[in-house]
Tab-separated table of C-alpha atoms in Angstrom:
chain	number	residue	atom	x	y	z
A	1147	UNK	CA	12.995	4.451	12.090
A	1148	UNK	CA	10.894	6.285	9.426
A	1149	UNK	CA	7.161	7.801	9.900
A	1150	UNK	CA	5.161	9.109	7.293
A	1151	UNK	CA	1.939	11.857	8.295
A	1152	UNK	CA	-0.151	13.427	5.322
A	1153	UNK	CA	-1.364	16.437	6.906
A	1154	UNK	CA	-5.014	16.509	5.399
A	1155	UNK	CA	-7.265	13.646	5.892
A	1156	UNK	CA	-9.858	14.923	3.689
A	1157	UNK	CA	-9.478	17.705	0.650
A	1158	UNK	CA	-11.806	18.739	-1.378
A	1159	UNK	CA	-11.353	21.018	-4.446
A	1160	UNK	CA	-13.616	21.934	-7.770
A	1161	UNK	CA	-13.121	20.336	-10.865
A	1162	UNK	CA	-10.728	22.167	-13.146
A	1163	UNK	CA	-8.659	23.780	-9.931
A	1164	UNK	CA	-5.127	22.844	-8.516
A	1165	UNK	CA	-4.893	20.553	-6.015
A	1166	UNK	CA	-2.602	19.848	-3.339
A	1167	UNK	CA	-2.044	16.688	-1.200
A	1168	UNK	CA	0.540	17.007	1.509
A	1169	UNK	CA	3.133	14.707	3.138
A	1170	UNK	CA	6.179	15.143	5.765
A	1171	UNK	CA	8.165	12.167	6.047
A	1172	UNK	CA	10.882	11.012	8.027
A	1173	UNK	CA	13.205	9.027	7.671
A	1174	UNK	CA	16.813	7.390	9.209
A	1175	UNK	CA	17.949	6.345	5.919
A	1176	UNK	CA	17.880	8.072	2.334
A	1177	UNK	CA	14.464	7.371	1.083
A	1178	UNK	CA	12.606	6.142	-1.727
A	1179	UNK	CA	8.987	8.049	-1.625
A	1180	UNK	CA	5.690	6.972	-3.364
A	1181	UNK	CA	2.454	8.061	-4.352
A	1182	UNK	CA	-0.270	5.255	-4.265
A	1183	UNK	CA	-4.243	5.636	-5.394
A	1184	UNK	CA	-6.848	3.945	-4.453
A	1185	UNK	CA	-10.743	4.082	-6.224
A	1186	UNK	CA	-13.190	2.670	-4.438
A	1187	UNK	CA	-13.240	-0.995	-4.077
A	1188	UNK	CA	-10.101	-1.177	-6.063
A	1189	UNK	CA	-6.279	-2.103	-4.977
A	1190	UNK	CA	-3.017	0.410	-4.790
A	1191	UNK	CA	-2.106	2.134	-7.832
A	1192	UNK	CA	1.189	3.027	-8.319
A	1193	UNK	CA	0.908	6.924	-8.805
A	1194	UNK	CA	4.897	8.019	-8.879
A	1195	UNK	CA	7.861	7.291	-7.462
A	1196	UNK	CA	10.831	9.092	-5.845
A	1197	UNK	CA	14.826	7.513	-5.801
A	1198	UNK	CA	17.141	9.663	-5.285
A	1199	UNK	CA	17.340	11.264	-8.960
A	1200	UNK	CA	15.417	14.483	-9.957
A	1201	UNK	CA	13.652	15.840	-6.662
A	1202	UNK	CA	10.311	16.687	-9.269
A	1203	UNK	CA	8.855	13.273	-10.351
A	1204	UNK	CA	6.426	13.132	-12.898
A	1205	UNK	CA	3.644	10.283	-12.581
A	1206	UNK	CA	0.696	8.881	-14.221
A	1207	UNK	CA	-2.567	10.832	-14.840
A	1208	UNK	CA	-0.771	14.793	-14.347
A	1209	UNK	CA	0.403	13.979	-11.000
A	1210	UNK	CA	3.635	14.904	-10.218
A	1211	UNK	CA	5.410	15.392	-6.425
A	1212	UNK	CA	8.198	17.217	-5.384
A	1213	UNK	CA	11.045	15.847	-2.937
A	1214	UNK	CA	12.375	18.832	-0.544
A	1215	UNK	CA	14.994	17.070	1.830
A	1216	UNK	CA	15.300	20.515	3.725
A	1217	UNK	CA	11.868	20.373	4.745
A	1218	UNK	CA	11.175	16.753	4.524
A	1219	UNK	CA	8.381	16.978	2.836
A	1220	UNK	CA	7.078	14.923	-0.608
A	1221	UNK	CA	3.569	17.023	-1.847
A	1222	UNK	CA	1.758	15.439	-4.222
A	1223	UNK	CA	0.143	18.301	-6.620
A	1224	UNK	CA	-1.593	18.103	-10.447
A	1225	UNK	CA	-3.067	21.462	-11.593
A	1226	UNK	CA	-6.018	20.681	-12.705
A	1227	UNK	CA	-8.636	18.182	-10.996
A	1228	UNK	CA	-10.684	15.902	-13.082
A	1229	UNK	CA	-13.797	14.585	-11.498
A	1230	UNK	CA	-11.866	11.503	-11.801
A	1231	UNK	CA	-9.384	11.849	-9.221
A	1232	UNK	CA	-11.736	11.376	-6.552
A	1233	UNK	CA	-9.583	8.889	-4.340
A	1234	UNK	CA	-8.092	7.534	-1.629
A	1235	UNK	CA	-3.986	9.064	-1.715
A	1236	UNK	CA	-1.282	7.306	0.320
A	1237	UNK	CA	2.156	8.567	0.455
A	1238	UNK	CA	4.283	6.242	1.351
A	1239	UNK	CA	8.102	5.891	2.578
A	1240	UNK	CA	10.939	2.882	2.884
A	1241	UNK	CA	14.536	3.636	2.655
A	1242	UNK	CA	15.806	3.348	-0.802
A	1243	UNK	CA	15.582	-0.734	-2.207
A	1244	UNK	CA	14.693	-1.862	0.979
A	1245	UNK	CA	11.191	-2.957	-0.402
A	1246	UNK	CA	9.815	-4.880	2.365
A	1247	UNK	CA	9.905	-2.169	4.944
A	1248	UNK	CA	6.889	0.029	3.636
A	1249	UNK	CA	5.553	2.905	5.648
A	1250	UNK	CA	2.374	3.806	4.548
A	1251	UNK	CA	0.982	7.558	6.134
A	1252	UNK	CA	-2.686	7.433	6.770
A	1253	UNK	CA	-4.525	8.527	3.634
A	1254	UNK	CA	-6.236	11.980	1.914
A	1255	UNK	CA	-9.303	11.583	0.771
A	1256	UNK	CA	-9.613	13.627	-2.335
A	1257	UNK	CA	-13.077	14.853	-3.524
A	1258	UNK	CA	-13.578	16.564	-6.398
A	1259	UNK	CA	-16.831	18.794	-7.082
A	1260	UNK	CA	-18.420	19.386	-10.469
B	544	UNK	CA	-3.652	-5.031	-10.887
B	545	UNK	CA	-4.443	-8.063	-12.982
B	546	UNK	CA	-1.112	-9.673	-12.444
B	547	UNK	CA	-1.752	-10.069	-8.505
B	548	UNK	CA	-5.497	-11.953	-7.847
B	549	UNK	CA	-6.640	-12.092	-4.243
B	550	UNK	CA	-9.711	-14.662	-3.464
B	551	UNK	CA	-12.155	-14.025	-1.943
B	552	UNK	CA	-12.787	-10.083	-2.443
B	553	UNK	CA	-15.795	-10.450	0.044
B	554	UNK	CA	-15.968	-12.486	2.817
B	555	UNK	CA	-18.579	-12.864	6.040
B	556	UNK	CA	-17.586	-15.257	9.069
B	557	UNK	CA	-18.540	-15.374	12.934
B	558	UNK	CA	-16.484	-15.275	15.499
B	559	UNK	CA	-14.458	-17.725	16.278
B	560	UNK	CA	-14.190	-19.367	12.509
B	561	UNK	CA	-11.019	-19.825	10.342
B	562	UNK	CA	-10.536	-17.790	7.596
B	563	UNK	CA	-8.280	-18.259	4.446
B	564	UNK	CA	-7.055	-15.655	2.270
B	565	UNK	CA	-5.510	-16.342	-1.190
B	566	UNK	CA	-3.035	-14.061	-3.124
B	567	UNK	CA	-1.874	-15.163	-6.459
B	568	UNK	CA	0.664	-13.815	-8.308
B	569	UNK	CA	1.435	-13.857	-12.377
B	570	UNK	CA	4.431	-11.513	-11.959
B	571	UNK	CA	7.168	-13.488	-11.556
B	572	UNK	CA	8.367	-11.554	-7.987
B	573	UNK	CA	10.035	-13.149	-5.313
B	574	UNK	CA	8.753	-10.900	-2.189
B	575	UNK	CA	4.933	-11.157	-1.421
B	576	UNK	CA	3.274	-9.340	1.084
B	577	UNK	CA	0.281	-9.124	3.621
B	578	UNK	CA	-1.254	-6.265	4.727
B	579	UNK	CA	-4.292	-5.169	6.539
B	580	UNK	CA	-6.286	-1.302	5.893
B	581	UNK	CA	-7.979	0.021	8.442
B	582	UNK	CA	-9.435	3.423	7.909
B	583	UNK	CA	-6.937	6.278	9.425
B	584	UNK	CA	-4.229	4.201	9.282
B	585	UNK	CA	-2.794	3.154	5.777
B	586	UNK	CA	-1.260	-0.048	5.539
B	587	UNK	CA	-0.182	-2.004	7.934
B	588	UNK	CA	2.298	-4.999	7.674
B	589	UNK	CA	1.317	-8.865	8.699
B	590	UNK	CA	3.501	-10.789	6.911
B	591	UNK	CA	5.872	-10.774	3.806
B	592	UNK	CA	8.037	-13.642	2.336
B	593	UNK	CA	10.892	-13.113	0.345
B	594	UNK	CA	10.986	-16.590	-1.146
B	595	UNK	CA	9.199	-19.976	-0.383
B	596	UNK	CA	11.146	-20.539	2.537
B	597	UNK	CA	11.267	-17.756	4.493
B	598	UNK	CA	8.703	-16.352	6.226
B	599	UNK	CA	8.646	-13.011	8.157
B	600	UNK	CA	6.617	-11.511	10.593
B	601	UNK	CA	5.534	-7.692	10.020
B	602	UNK	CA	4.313	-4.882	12.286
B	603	UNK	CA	0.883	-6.604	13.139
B	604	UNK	CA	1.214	-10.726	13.194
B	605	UNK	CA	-0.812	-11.659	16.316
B	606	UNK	CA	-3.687	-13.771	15.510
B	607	UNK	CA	-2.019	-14.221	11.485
B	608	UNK	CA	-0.393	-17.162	10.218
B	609	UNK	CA	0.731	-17.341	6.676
B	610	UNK	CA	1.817	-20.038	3.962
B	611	UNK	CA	4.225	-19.454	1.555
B	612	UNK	CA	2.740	-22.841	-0.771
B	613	UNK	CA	5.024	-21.710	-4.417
B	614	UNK	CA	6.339	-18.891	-5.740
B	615	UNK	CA	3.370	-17.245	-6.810
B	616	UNK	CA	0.972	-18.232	-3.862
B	617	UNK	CA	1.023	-16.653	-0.254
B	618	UNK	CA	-2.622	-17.467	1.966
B	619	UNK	CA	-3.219	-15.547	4.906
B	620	UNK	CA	-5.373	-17.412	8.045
B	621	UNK	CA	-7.239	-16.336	10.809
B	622	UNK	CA	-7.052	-19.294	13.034
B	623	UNK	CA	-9.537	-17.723	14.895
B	624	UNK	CA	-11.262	-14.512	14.033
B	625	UNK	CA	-12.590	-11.830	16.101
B	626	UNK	CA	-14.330	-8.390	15.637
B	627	UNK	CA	-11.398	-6.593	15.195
B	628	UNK	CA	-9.925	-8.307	12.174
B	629	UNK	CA	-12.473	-6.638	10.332
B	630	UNK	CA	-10.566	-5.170	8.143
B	631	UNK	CA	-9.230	-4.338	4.474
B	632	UNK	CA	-6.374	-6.756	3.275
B	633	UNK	CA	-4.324	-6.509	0.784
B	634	UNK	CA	-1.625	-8.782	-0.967
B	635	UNK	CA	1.200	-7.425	-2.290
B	636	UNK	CA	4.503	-8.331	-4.162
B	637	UNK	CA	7.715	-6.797	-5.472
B	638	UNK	CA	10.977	-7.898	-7.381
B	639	UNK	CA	13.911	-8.676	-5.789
B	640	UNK	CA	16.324	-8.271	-8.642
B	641	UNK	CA	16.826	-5.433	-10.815
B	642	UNK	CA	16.328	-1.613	-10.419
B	643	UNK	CA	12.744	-1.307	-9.063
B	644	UNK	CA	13.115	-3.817	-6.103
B	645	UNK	CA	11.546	-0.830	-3.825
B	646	UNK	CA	8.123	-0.871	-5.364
B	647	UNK	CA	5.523	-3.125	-4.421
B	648	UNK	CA	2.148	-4.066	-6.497
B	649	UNK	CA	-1.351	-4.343	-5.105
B	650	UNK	CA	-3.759	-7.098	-5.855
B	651	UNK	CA	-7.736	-5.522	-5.111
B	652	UNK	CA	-8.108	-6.409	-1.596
B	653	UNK	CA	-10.360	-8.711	0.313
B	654	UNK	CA	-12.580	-7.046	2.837
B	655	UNK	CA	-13.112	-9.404	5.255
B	656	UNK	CA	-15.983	-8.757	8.021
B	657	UNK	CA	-16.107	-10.447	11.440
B	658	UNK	CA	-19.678	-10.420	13.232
């Protein structure tokens, strides 16, 4: 069985500051992890991806997450906010190249002020 | 993106009406997917296919059917829709050779309303 929760449903952080998008995950199996975006009225965007090689993955746009098996968790963090970034986040879990069983947590809404 | 096309993006019905989905795919991938958004709750599975003849259900198939018509084509119906199919839904697909067979792709969604 796996679960994913992303502890903030909504963050909101100035333009030009860190942010900081959490997720615990767990998981029965070694996991792959993933980072997806979505704009408004757009589809997923595939923001990084975690497999099992270097715990920090680096991903499109600045983003980059960390993978802590200790404490299960897989933050998602870029250290400076453009306005935009202002998105839907998923993080996302499915035991490594099993790619039909998906679990997606329920989405941070990132908002970024000017 | 581009490579996965879902038709329509918009869509109105009634109560009671079927409703067709299309996804389309230009990426060459074996596994599709169908998946439904609703707000709070990520994704959630209907359906996914791993080749033209097989057919799977996913976490959430009641009231979903699905054809598998080619390769690159999966439809989603509503034989008969109610309220609370109103949703976000989202076709997806992913390789199953090679070394990224984990990730899937998005196509835009459809947001389908059901009065």
């Amino acid at each position: 069985a796996q679960s994913v929760t992303q502890l903030d449903s909504h963050v909101s952080v100035s333009e030009g500051t860190p942010v900081l998008l959490r997720c615990n995950y767990s998981s029965s199996y070694s996991p792959s992890l993933f980072w997806y975006v979505q704009h408004p009225n757009k589809g997923l965007q595939l923001l990084l991806k975690y497999t099992s090689a270097a715990t920090l993955v680096k991903g499109i746009n600045g983003f980059e997450a960390e993978f802590k098996k200790s404490e299960t968790s897989f933050h998602l963090t870029k250290p400076s906010a453009h306005m935009s970034d202002a998105a839907e986040y998923f993080c996302v879990v499915t035991p490594y190249n099993a790619g039909n069983m998906l679990t997606f947590g329920g989405g941070t809404r990132l908002m970024v002020k000017p | 993106d581009a490579d996965v096309t879902q038709t329509p993006r918009n869509r109105i019905t009634k109560t009671g009406k079927r409703i067709m989905l299309e996804c389309s795919q230009t990426k060459g991938h074996d596994r599709m997917y169908w998946y439904r958004q609703d707000p709070g709750l990520g994704l959630r599975l209907i359906y996914y296919s791993f080749d033209v003849k097989d057919i799977n259900k996913g976490e959430i198939s009641d009231g979903y059917s699905v054809s598998r018509q080619a390769q690159a084509k999966f439809s989603l119906s509503l034989e008969s829709a109610i309220p609370n199919q109103t949703a976000l839904y989202f076709c997806a697909t992913s390789d199953l050779r090679g070394i990224d067979t984990d990730t899937q792709y998005f196509g835009p969604g459809t947001r389908l309303t059901v009065l």
